[in-house]
Coordinates of C-alpha atoms and ligand atoms in Angstrom, one line a residue:
Chain A
M1 CA 29.9 29.2 -10.4
S2 CA 32.0 26.5 -11.9
D3 CA 30.6 23.1 -13.1
K4 CA 32.4 21.5 -10.2
Q5 CA 30.7 23.8 -7.7
V6 CA 27.3 23.1 -9.3
T7 CA 27.9 19.4 -9.0
Q8 CA 28.7 19.8 -5.3
A9 CA 25.6 21.8 -4.7
A10 CA 23.5 19.0 -6.1
A11 CA 25.2 16.3 -4.1
R12 CA 25.5 18.3 -0.9
S13 CA 24.3 17.4 2.5
E14 CA 22.7 20.4 4.3
A15 CA 23.5 19.4 7.8
T16 CA 26.2 18.3 10.0
T17 CA 26.1 14.6 9.6
T18 CA 28.6 13.4 7.1
T19 CA 30.7 10.3 6.7
D20 CA 33.5 11.6 8.8
P21 CA 34.4 9.7 12.0
E22 CA 36.1 12.6 13.6
P23 CA 34.2 13.8 16.7
T24 CA 33.7 17.3 15.6
P25 CA 30.3 18.9 14.9
S26 CA 31.3 20.5 11.6
T27 CA 34.2 20.8 9.2
S28 CA 36.7 23.6 9.0
G29 CA 34.1 25.9 7.5
D30 CA 36.3 28.5 6.0
D31 CA 35.1 27.7 2.6
T32 CA 31.7 29.3 2.3
T33 CA 31.7 29.7 -1.4
P34 CA 28.1 29.8 -2.6
G35 CA 27.0 26.4 -3.9
R36 CA 29.9 24.7 -2.2
A37 CA 28.9 22.8 0.8
P38 CA 31.7 22.9 3.4
D39 CA 30.8 19.5 4.8
D40 CA 31.1 17.9 1.4
H41 CA 33.5 15.0 1.0
G42 CA 34.9 13.4 -2.1
P43 CA 33.5 10.5 -4.0
R44 CA 33.5 7.1 -2.3
G45 CA 36.9 5.6 -2.7
S46 CA 38.7 8.9 -3.0
N47 CA 40.3 8.2 0.4
G48 CA 42.1 5.2 -1.0
D49 CA 39.5 2.7 0.1
D50 CA 39.9 0.1 -2.6
R51 CA 36.8 -1.8 -1.4
A52 CA 34.5 1.1 -2.4
V53 CA 32.2 0.2 -5.3
D54 CA 32.9 2.0 -8.6
L55 CA 29.7 3.8 -9.2
A56 CA 30.7 5.6 -12.4
M57 CA 27.8 4.7 -14.7
P58 CA 28.1 5.8 -18.3
H59 CA 24.4 6.9 -18.4
L60 CA 24.7 9.4 -15.6
G61 CA 25.7 13.0 -16.1
Q62 CA 28.1 14.7 -13.8
I63 CA 25.5 16.1 -11.5
E64 CA 23.6 12.8 -11.1
Q65 CA 26.9 11.0 -10.6
A66 CA 27.8 13.2 -7.6
F67 CA 24.3 12.8 -6.2
V68 CA 24.4 9.0 -6.5
E69 CA 27.9 8.8 -5.0
R70 CA 26.9 10.9 -2.0
W71 CA 23.7 9.1 -1.2
H72 CA 24.5 5.5 -2.3
E73 CA 25.2 4.3 1.2
N74 CA 22.3 5.8 3.0
A75 CA 19.9 4.8 0.2
T76 CA 21.3 1.2 0.3
G77 CA 20.8 1.2 4.1
C78 CA 17.1 1.7 3.5
F79 CA 16.7 -0.3 0.3
S80 CA 18.3 -3.4 1.8
S81 CA 16.1 -3.1 4.9
G82 CA 12.9 -2.0 3.2
H83 CA 10.7 -2.6 6.2
K84 CA 8.7 0.5 5.7
F85 CA 8.1 1.4 9.3
C86 CA 8.3 4.9 7.9
R87 CA 5.3 4.5 5.6
E88 CA 2.4 5.1 8.0
V89 CA 4.1 7.9 9.9
C90 CA 4.6 9.9 6.7
P91 CA 1.9 12.6 6.5
V92 CA 2.1 12.9 2.7
T93 CA 1.8 9.1 2.2
Q94 CA -1.2 9.0 4.5
V95 CA -2.9 11.4 2.1
T96 CA -1.8 10.4 -1.3
R97 CA -1.4 6.7 -0.8
N98 CA 1.1 6.8 -3.6
E99 CA 4.1 4.5 -3.3
N100 CA 6.2 7.1 -5.1
H101 CA 5.7 9.5 -2.3
T102 CA 6.9 7.2 0.5
P103 CA 10.3 7.7 2.2
T104 CA 11.3 4.3 1.0
A105 CA 10.8 5.5 -2.6
F106 CA 12.9 8.5 -2.0
H107 CA 15.8 6.2 -1.2
A108 CA 15.0 3.5 -3.7
N109 CA 15.1 6.1 -6.5
V110 CA 18.8 6.7 -5.7
I111 CA 19.4 3.0 -6.5
G112 CA 17.1 3.2 -9.5
L113 CA 19.1 6.2 -10.9
E114 CA 22.4 4.4 -10.2
K115 CA 21.2 1.4 -12.1
G116 CA 19.8 3.4 -15.0
H117 CA 16.2 2.4 -14.4
L118 CA 15.0 6.0 -14.2
S119 CA 16.0 9.5 -14.8
V120 CA 15.8 12.6 -12.6
E121 CA 13.0 13.9 -14.8
D122 CA 10.9 10.8 -14.0
V123 CA 11.0 11.4 -10.2
A124 CA 11.2 15.2 -10.1
D125 CA 7.6 15.8 -9.0
D126 CA 7.7 12.9 -6.5
Y127 CA 10.3 14.7 -4.3
V128 CA 7.9 17.7 -3.9
H129 CA 5.8 15.3 -1.7
C130 CA 7.6 15.8 1.5
T131 CA 7.2 18.3 4.4
Q132 CA 10.6 17.4 5.8
C133 CA 8.9 16.6 9.1
G134 CA 11.5 13.9 10.0
G135 CA 8.9 11.4 11.1
C136 CA 10.2 8.7 8.8
E137 CA 13.8 9.2 10.0
V138 CA 13.0 9.0 13.7
R139 CA 10.6 6.0 13.2
C140 CA 13.0 4.1 11.0
P141 CA 14.6 1.3 13.0
N142 CA 18.0 2.2 11.4
T143 CA 17.7 5.4 13.3
L144 CA 15.6 4.6 16.3
M145 CA 17.1 1.3 17.3
V146 CA 20.7 1.5 16.1
G147 CA 21.4 5.0 14.9
D148 CA 23.4 5.8 18.0
F149 CA 25.1 2.4 18.0
Y150 CA 26.4 2.7 14.5
R151 CA 26.7 6.5 14.7
A152 CA 24.9 6.5 11.3
R153 CA 21.2 7.0 10.8
T154 CA 18.6 7.2 8.0
E155 CA 18.8 10.7 6.4
T156 CA 15.6 10.9 4.3
V157 CA 15.3 14.7 4.7
K158 CA 18.8 15.3 3.4
V159 CA 18.2 12.9 0.4
V160 CA 15.0 14.9 -0.4
R161 CA 16.8 18.2 -0.1
A162 CA 19.8 17.0 -2.2
M163 CA 17.4 15.8 -4.9
R164 CA 15.7 19.2 -4.9
A165 CA 19.1 20.9 -5.1
M166 CA 19.9 18.7 -8.1
L167 CA 16.6 19.8 -9.7
V168 CA 17.6 23.4 -9.3
D169 CA 21.0 22.7 -10.8
K170 CA 19.5 20.9 -13.8
G171 CA 16.8 23.6 -14.3
L172 CA 14.1 21.2 -13.3
D173 CA 12.9 23.1 -10.3
R174 CA 9.2 23.5 -9.8
E175 CA 7.5 26.7 -11.1
K176 CA 6.0 28.0 -7.9
W177 CA 9.1 27.3 -5.9
K178 CA 11.1 29.2 -8.6
V179 CA 8.8 32.3 -8.2
W180 CA 8.8 32.0 -4.4
N181 CA 12.6 32.0 -4.2
R182 CA 13.1 34.6 -6.8
L183 CA 10.8 37.0 -4.8
T184 CA 12.6 36.0 -1.6
D185 CA 15.8 36.9 -3.2
E186 CA 14.5 40.3 -4.3
L187 CA 12.6 41.1 -1.1
K188 CA 15.1 39.5 1.3
N189 CA 12.2 38.0 3.1
E190 CA 9.7 35.4 2.0
P191 CA 6.6 36.6 0.1
V192 CA 4.3 35.2 2.8
L193 CA 1.5 37.8 2.1
G194 CA 1.2 36.6 -1.5
V195 CA 3.2 36.4 -4.7
E196 CA 0.8 38.5 -6.8
G197 CA 1.0 42.3 -7.0
E198 CA 2.6 44.7 -4.5
Q199 CA 2.6 43.2 -1.0
P200 CA 4.1 44.8 2.2
N201 CA 6.6 41.9 2.4
G202 CA 10.0 43.5 2.1
Q203 CA 12.8 45.0 4.2
A204 CA 10.9 48.3 4.7
Q205 CA 8.2 46.4 6.7
V206 CA 10.3 43.8 8.4
R207 CA 10.0 45.4 11.8
D208 CA 6.4 46.7 11.4
W209 CA 5.2 43.9 13.7
A210 CA 7.0 45.6 16.6
A211 CA 5.2 48.9 16.3
G212 CA 5.0 50.6 19.7
L213 CA 7.1 48.1 21.5
D214 CA 10.3 50.1 21.4
I215 CA 12.7 47.1 21.1
P216 CA 16.4 48.1 20.7
I217 CA 18.6 46.9 17.8
G218 CA 21.5 44.6 18.5
G219 CA 23.0 43.5 21.9
D220 CA 24.2 40.3 23.4
T221 CA 21.0 38.5 22.6
I222 CA 18.7 39.0 19.7
M223 CA 15.3 37.6 18.8
F224 CA 15.1 36.3 15.3
V225 CA 11.6 36.7 13.8
D226 CA 10.9 34.5 10.9
C227 CA 9.0 35.7 7.9
E228 CA 5.6 34.2 8.6
A229 CA 5.7 35.7 12.1
A230 CA 7.0 39.1 10.9
Y231 CA 4.4 39.7 8.2
Y232 CA 1.5 37.3 8.7
R233 CA 0.9 36.1 12.3
T234 CA 2.3 39.2 14.0
S235 CA 0.7 38.3 17.3
V236 CA 3.4 35.7 17.8
P237 CA 6.5 38.0 17.8
R238 CA 4.5 40.6 19.7
A239 CA 3.5 38.1 22.4
T240 CA 7.1 36.8 22.6
A241 CA 8.7 40.2 22.9
Q242 CA 6.3 41.3 25.7
I243 CA 6.7 38.0 27.6
L244 CA 10.5 38.3 27.5
R245 CA 10.3 41.9 28.6
K246 CA 8.0 41.1 31.4
A247 CA 10.3 38.4 32.6
G248 CA 13.3 40.7 32.5
V249 CA 15.1 39.1 29.6
E250 CA 17.1 41.6 27.7
F251 CA 17.2 41.3 23.9
G252 CA 17.3 43.3 20.7
L253 CA 16.5 42.9 17.0
M254 CA 18.8 42.6 14.0
N255 CA 20.0 45.6 12.1
E256 CA 18.9 44.1 8.8
Q257 CA 17.0 40.9 9.2
W258 CA 16.8 38.8 6.0
C259 CA 15.0 35.5 5.8
C260 CA 17.0 32.8 7.6
G261 CA 17.5 31.0 4.3
G262 CA 16.0 27.8 5.6
P263 CA 13.1 27.6 3.2
A264 CA 15.4 28.1 0.3
A265 CA 17.6 25.2 1.5
E266 CA 14.4 23.1 1.9
M267 CA 13.4 23.7 -1.7
G268 CA 16.9 23.1 -3.1
Y269 CA 18.1 26.7 -3.6
V270 CA 21.3 26.1 -1.7
E271 CA 23.4 29.0 -3.0
Q272 CA 20.6 31.4 -2.0
S273 CA 20.3 29.8 1.4
M274 CA 24.0 30.1 2.0
R275 CA 24.1 33.8 0.9
F276 CA 21.2 34.7 3.2
A277 CA 22.9 32.8 6.1
R278 CA 26.1 34.7 5.4
H279 CA 24.3 38.0 5.6
N280 CA 22.6 37.2 8.9
V281 CA 25.8 35.9 10.5
D282 CA 27.6 39.1 9.4
D283 CA 24.8 41.2 10.8
W284 CA 25.1 39.3 14.2
R285 CA 28.9 39.8 14.3
R286 CA 28.5 43.6 13.6
S287 CA 26.2 43.9 16.6
G288 CA 28.2 41.8 19.0
V289 CA 25.5 39.1 19.2
K290 CA 26.3 36.0 21.1
R291 CA 22.9 34.4 21.5
I292 CA 20.0 34.0 19.2
I293 CA 16.5 33.3 20.4
A294 CA 14.7 31.4 17.7
I295 CA 11.0 31.9 18.0
E296 CA 10.1 29.5 15.3
P297 CA 11.0 25.8 15.0
H298 CA 12.2 25.9 11.3
D299 CA 14.6 28.6 12.2
Y300 CA 15.9 26.6 15.2
V301 CA 16.6 23.6 12.8
H302 CA 18.3 25.8 10.3
F303 CA 20.5 27.6 12.8
T304 CA 21.5 24.4 14.6
E305 CA 22.0 22.2 11.5
D306 CA 22.5 24.2 8.3
Y307 CA 24.4 27.2 9.7
P308 CA 27.0 25.0 11.5
A309 CA 27.4 23.0 8.2
Y310 CA 27.8 26.2 6.2
F311 CA 30.3 28.0 8.6
G312 CA 32.0 25.2 10.6
D313 CA 33.8 26.5 13.7
E314 CA 33.0 30.1 12.7
F315 CA 29.5 29.4 13.9
D316 CA 29.9 29.9 17.6
F317 CA 26.5 31.4 18.5
E318 CA 24.3 29.9 21.2
V319 CA 20.8 29.3 19.9
V320 CA 17.9 29.1 22.2
Q321 CA 14.5 27.8 21.2
I322 CA 11.8 30.1 22.7
I323 CA 9.7 27.2 24.2
D324 CA 12.6 26.0 26.2
L325 CA 13.2 29.6 27.5
V326 CA 9.6 30.3 28.3
A327 CA 9.3 27.0 30.2
E328 CA 12.3 28.0 32.2
L329 CA 11.0 31.5 33.0
I330 CA 7.8 30.0 34.3
R331 CA 9.6 27.3 36.3
D332 CA 11.9 29.9 37.9
G333 CA 9.0 32.2 38.8
R334 CA 10.2 35.0 36.5
L335 CA 7.0 34.8 34.6
E336 CA 3.7 34.5 36.4
L337 CA 0.7 33.1 34.7
V338 CA -2.2 34.6 36.6
K339 CA -5.2 34.9 34.3
P340 CA -7.2 31.7 34.0
I341 CA -7.9 30.4 30.5
E342 CA -11.0 28.4 30.7
R343 CA -10.6 26.3 27.6
V344 CA -10.3 22.6 26.8
A345 CA -7.2 22.2 24.7
T346 CA -4.9 19.7 23.0
Y347 CA -1.4 20.3 21.8
H348 CA 0.0 19.8 18.3
D349 CA 3.6 18.7 18.4
P350 CA 5.3 20.7 15.6
C351 CA 7.3 18.3 13.6
R352 CA 10.5 20.2 13.8
L353 CA 10.3 20.4 17.6
N354 CA 9.1 16.9 18.3
K355 CA 10.4 14.7 15.6
R356 CA 13.5 16.6 14.5
K357 CA 14.7 18.2 17.7
G358 CA 13.3 16.1 20.6
I359 CA 11.5 19.2 22.1
H360 CA 8.2 18.0 23.5
E361 CA 8.4 18.2 27.3
A362 CA 8.8 22.0 27.6
P363 CA 5.5 22.9 25.7
R364 CA 3.6 20.4 27.9
E365 CA 5.1 21.9 31.0
I366 CA 4.0 25.3 29.9
L367 CA 0.4 24.2 29.1
R368 CA 0.1 22.5 32.5
A369 CA 1.2 25.8 34.1
I370 CA -1.7 27.8 32.6
P371 CA -4.5 28.2 35.2
G372 CA -7.9 27.1 34.1
L373 CA -6.7 25.2 31.0
E374 CA -7.9 21.7 30.7
F375 CA -5.2 20.0 28.7
R376 CA -6.0 16.7 26.9
D377 CA -2.6 15.4 25.7
V378 CA -1.7 13.0 23.0
D379 CA 1.8 11.6 23.5
R380 CA 4.7 12.6 21.3
V381 CA 5.2 9.1 19.8
T382 CA 1.6 9.0 18.5
Q383 CA 2.3 12.5 17.1
W384 CA 5.2 11.3 15.0
S385 CA 2.5 10.5 12.5
Y386 CA 0.8 13.9 12.8
C387 CA 1.7 17.0 10.8
S388 CA 0.1 20.2 9.6
G389 CA 1.5 19.9 6.1
G390 CA 2.9 23.4 6.4
G391 CA 6.7 22.6 6.0
G392 CA 9.2 21.9 3.3
G393 CA 7.6 24.2 0.7
L394 CA 4.6 21.7 0.3
P395 CA 1.9 24.4 0.7
I396 CA 3.5 26.5 -2.1
E397 CA 3.5 23.7 -4.6
K398 CA 0.8 21.3 -3.4
P399 CA -1.6 23.4 -1.2
E400 CA -4.3 20.8 -1.5
I401 CA -2.2 18.2 0.2
T402 CA -1.2 20.6 3.0
A403 CA -4.9 21.4 3.5
E404 CA -5.8 17.7 3.7
I405 CA -3.0 16.9 6.2
S406 CA -4.3 19.8 8.4
R407 CA -7.9 18.6 8.0
R408 CA -6.9 15.2 9.3
R409 CA -4.9 16.8 12.2
L410 CA -8.1 18.7 13.2
E411 CA -10.1 15.5 12.9
K412 CA -7.8 13.9 15.5
A413 CA -8.3 16.9 17.8
S414 CA -12.1 16.7 17.4
E415 CA -12.0 13.2 18.7
L416 CA -10.7 14.6 22.0
D417 CA -13.7 16.9 22.3
V418 CA -11.6 20.1 22.7
D419 CA -12.3 23.6 21.6
L420 CA -8.7 24.7 21.2
L421 CA -5.7 23.3 19.4
V422 CA -2.4 24.8 20.5
S423 CA 0.7 24.8 18.4
A424 CA 4.2 26.1 18.8
C425 CA 5.1 26.7 15.1
V426 CA 3.8 29.7 13.3
W427 CA 4.1 27.9 9.9
S428 CA 1.7 25.2 11.0
E429 CA -0.8 27.7 12.3
R430 CA -2.0 29.0 8.9
P431 CA -3.2 25.7 7.5
L432 CA -4.3 24.4 10.9
T433 CA -6.4 27.6 11.4
A434 CA -8.1 27.1 8.0
A435 CA -8.9 23.5 9.0
G436 CA -9.9 24.6 12.5
D437 CA -12.4 27.0 11.0
E438 CA -14.1 24.0 9.3
A439 CA -13.9 21.8 12.4
G440 CA -15.1 24.5 14.8
I441 CA -11.8 24.4 16.8
E442 CA -9.7 27.5 17.4
V443 CA -6.0 27.3 16.7
R444 CA -3.6 29.4 18.8
D445 CA 0.1 29.7 19.3
I446 CA 1.3 28.6 22.7
I447 CA 3.1 31.9 23.2
E448 CA -0.1 33.8 22.5
L449 CA -1.8 31.8 25.3
V450 CA 1.1 32.4 27.7
A451 CA 1.0 36.1 27.1
E452 CA -2.8 36.2 27.7
S453 CA -2.4 34.2 30.9
A454 CA 0.4 36.6 32.0
G455 CA -2.1 39.5 31.5
I456 CA -0.5 41.0 28.4
E457 CA -2.5 42.8 25.7
V458 CA -0.7 41.4 22.7
G459 CA -1.9 43.2 19.7
G460 CA -1.0 42.3 16.1
R461 CA -3.0 39.8 14.1
T462 CA -3.4 36.1 13.9
R463 CA -4.6 35.8 10.3
A464 CA -4.7 37.8 7.1
Chain B
M1 CA 13.8 8.9 30.8
S2 CA 13.0 11.0 27.8
G3 CA 16.0 13.3 27.2
D4 CA 17.6 12.5 30.5
D5 CA 17.5 16.2 31.4
Y6 CA 19.4 17.1 28.2
R7 CA 18.1 20.5 27.0
F8 CA 17.2 19.9 23.4
G9 CA 16.1 23.6 23.1
R10 CA 19.6 24.9 23.9
Y11 CA 22.3 24.7 21.2
V12 CA 25.8 25.5 22.4
P13 CA 28.3 24.8 19.6
A14 CA 31.1 23.7 21.9
E15 CA 28.8 21.1 23.5
Q16 CA 28.0 19.5 20.2
V17 CA 31.4 17.8 19.9
P18 CA 30.9 14.3 21.3
P19 CA 33.4 13.2 24.0
A20 CA 36.3 11.0 22.8
P21 CA 35.3 7.3 22.8
K22 CA 36.4 5.0 25.6
R23 CA 36.9 1.4 24.8
V24 CA 34.5 -1.0 26.5
T25 CA 35.2 -4.3 24.7
D26 CA 37.3 -5.1 21.6
Q27 CA 34.3 -4.3 19.4
V28 CA 32.5 -1.6 21.4
V29 CA 33.3 1.9 22.6
Q30 CA 31.3 4.4 24.6
R31 CA 31.1 8.2 24.6
F32 CA 27.9 8.8 26.7
E33 CA 26.6 7.0 29.7
H34 CA 24.4 4.0 28.6
V35 CA 25.1 4.6 25.0
F36 CA 27.3 2.0 23.3
E37 CA 28.8 2.4 19.9
V38 CA 30.4 -0.1 17.5
D39 CA 34.1 0.4 17.3
P40 CA 34.4 3.1 14.6
E41 CA 37.3 1.2 13.1
R42 CA 34.9 -1.5 12.1
M43 CA 32.7 0.9 10.1
T44 CA 34.6 0.5 6.9
R45 CA 31.9 0.2 4.3
F46 CA 28.9 2.0 5.8
Q47 CA 30.8 4.8 7.2
Q48 CA 30.0 6.7 10.4
Q49 CA 28.4 10.1 10.2
K50 CA 29.4 13.2 11.9
M51 CA 26.7 13.1 14.5
P52 CA 26.6 16.0 17.0
T53 CA 25.7 15.4 20.6
W54 CA 22.1 16.5 20.3
D55 CA 21.4 14.0 17.6
T56 CA 22.7 11.0 19.6
R57 CA 20.7 12.1 22.6
R58 CA 17.6 12.7 20.5
I59 CA 17.8 9.2 19.1
V60 CA 18.3 7.6 22.5
A61 CA 15.4 9.6 24.1
A62 CA 13.2 8.8 21.1
R63 CA 13.9 5.1 21.6
W64 CA 12.9 5.1 25.2
D65 CA 9.8 7.1 24.5
H66 CA 8.9 4.7 21.7
L67 CA 9.4 1.7 23.9
D68 CA 7.3 3.3 26.7
A69 CA 4.5 3.9 24.1
V70 CA 4.7 0.4 22.8
H71 CA 4.6 -1.0 26.4
R72 CA 1.6 1.2 27.3
E73 CA -0.2 0.0 24.2
F74 CA 0.6 -3.7 24.1
A75 CA 2.2 -5.0 27.3
D76 CA 0.5 -6.5 30.3
E77 CA 3.9 -6.6 32.1
V78 CA 7.3 -5.3 31.1
L79 CA 10.3 -7.5 32.1
L80 CA 13.7 -5.9 32.1
A81 CA 16.8 -7.8 31.4
G82 CA 18.7 -8.5 34.6
E83 CA 15.6 -8.5 36.8
G84 CA 15.0 -11.4 39.1
P85 CA 13.6 -14.6 37.5
D86 CA 9.9 -14.5 36.8
P87 CA 8.4 -17.9 37.0
G88 CA 5.7 -16.9 34.5
P89 CA 2.4 -18.9 34.1
E90 CA 2.6 -22.6 34.4
S91 CA 3.2 -24.1 31.0
T92 CA 0.3 -25.7 29.4
Q93 CA 0.0 -27.4 26.1
D94 CA -0.1 -24.8 23.3
E95 CA -3.4 -25.3 21.5
G96 CA -3.0 -22.5 19.0
K97 CA -3.2 -22.9 15.3
G98 CA -0.5 -25.1 14.0
A99 CA 0.7 -26.0 17.5
N100 CA 2.3 -29.4 18.2
E101 CA 2.4 -30.4 14.5
Ligands
LIG1 S1 13.3 4.6 5.7 FE1 13.8 3.2 7.3 S2 11.7 2.3 7.9 FE2 11.5 3.2 5.9 S3 11.9 1.5 4.5 FE3 13.8 2.6 4.7 S4 14.9 1.5 6.3 FE4 12.7 0.9 6.5
LIG2 S1 10.2 13.8 6.2 FE1 8.0 13.6 6.7 S2 6.9 14.1 4.8 FE2 9.1 13.7 4.2 S3 9.1 11.6 3.6 FE3 9.7 11.7 5.8 S4 7.7 11.4 6.9 FE4 7.2 11.9 4.8

């Protein structure tokens, strides 16, 4: 990779929002060179705008310079507002109470770098403190109140990801993330069963979860099974597959399913993420796939934000989030929930569904359709400040913070006097289950519950 | 109003291109019903982002849900702009701290 490409990787934006007023969802996308973000644009002022500030600071290296140029405006939008509505919704800030871990700090540091007040090394560890839940972005008035009016919103998640990409480019990436992503690169799937010793984590086992289900390969519609579901909580893909079959939805699996590449992008390994995405898209093309069912929220975000940014117009696949599909199947009478589940439950809004994607009605519709279930709801806005701590690579580098975020989430559930916490994100369910064991509250996936109520013997496992 | 029936769980690439803007006033344009946008020509310093349809709709839905939550939590009564005149309580002298100084 050339120096120029490395610089662009550091400065890149992983999703479809860039400073381009044209009403298109992505750029041409024919440049998918690893490390080169297709939605990148030149430095400010390169379009001949002579009002652009000259940001070239002698103390900044090439990589930092590109980062600062790319994020100057968004960071200034925050820095000049500085109202910190984001602070108390941030699940990490709630736990660490460290100002350096606030969304505000993640923006202010861009200004600090620009002004020469700090170095990337000074803040490298701070940027690990983010689950990329999106709570800060949606709560920020610059998004919530005027983001649609100005067609420009706060982009904290992208700033965090760009900083992490810069850390990778500069060789300052965190040790555990380095190991995790090296193993992912070798195995082609995330080492979710552990990074020590030989684990049944690789391609040879990627479809083991489907044993006995006889699911075809390829077809118009495929079900994408993320790594945590494929190897760890195998009850989730098993329940999903059997529900779809029962409702008469035709689907297949991929020929060769690699990790979606989302976690690598979240931790800053942009080139690896793009390479994995390329593999998966090529696999879909070979099988004539038109529609992808994403059974996991992180994958849905990655397929609908990063893949379009990587591939531009080439990315013409329909992506369906499983919760939306299952709600529809129940609503249309194609899936009947007959077996009562006599439990008292509350619902955990997974961050990537609720805060980042606005999906919060469908899961509630599903839970209300389960006979026997007493559902004690907490509204989606209150849940902007809830999280499991399971996203953004946080549990790999800072498992103690993840555990504390989950403990607090279960504490909230306890206040409702429930015996069941239902989630819809398999990555949240591991830390929530551990905290649930302590709190005496069972944690289940919504699709597992639906399958049970539909009278399906799911099989698979829910924990190690 | 959350989502206004928009299906956030379905992503169809062709639907993510926002409609071309229609001019509303000399400073405001509109692409979606009830969603006003500053004239893109005016965004010369803080430039507009390439915002797909789902994201605009997500922000609008989140705002309504947030307002609903705030009203539930704090409001005795919610008055909408354009509603008929509300006489309100008869005005009395404000005896709060610092009043009438
Ligand atoms: S992210 Fe938004 S809410 Fe938080 S300080 Fe910045 S501008 Fe304010
Ligand atoms: S994305 Fe979530 S964890 Fe990250 S800074 Fe924002 S609120 Fe905090």
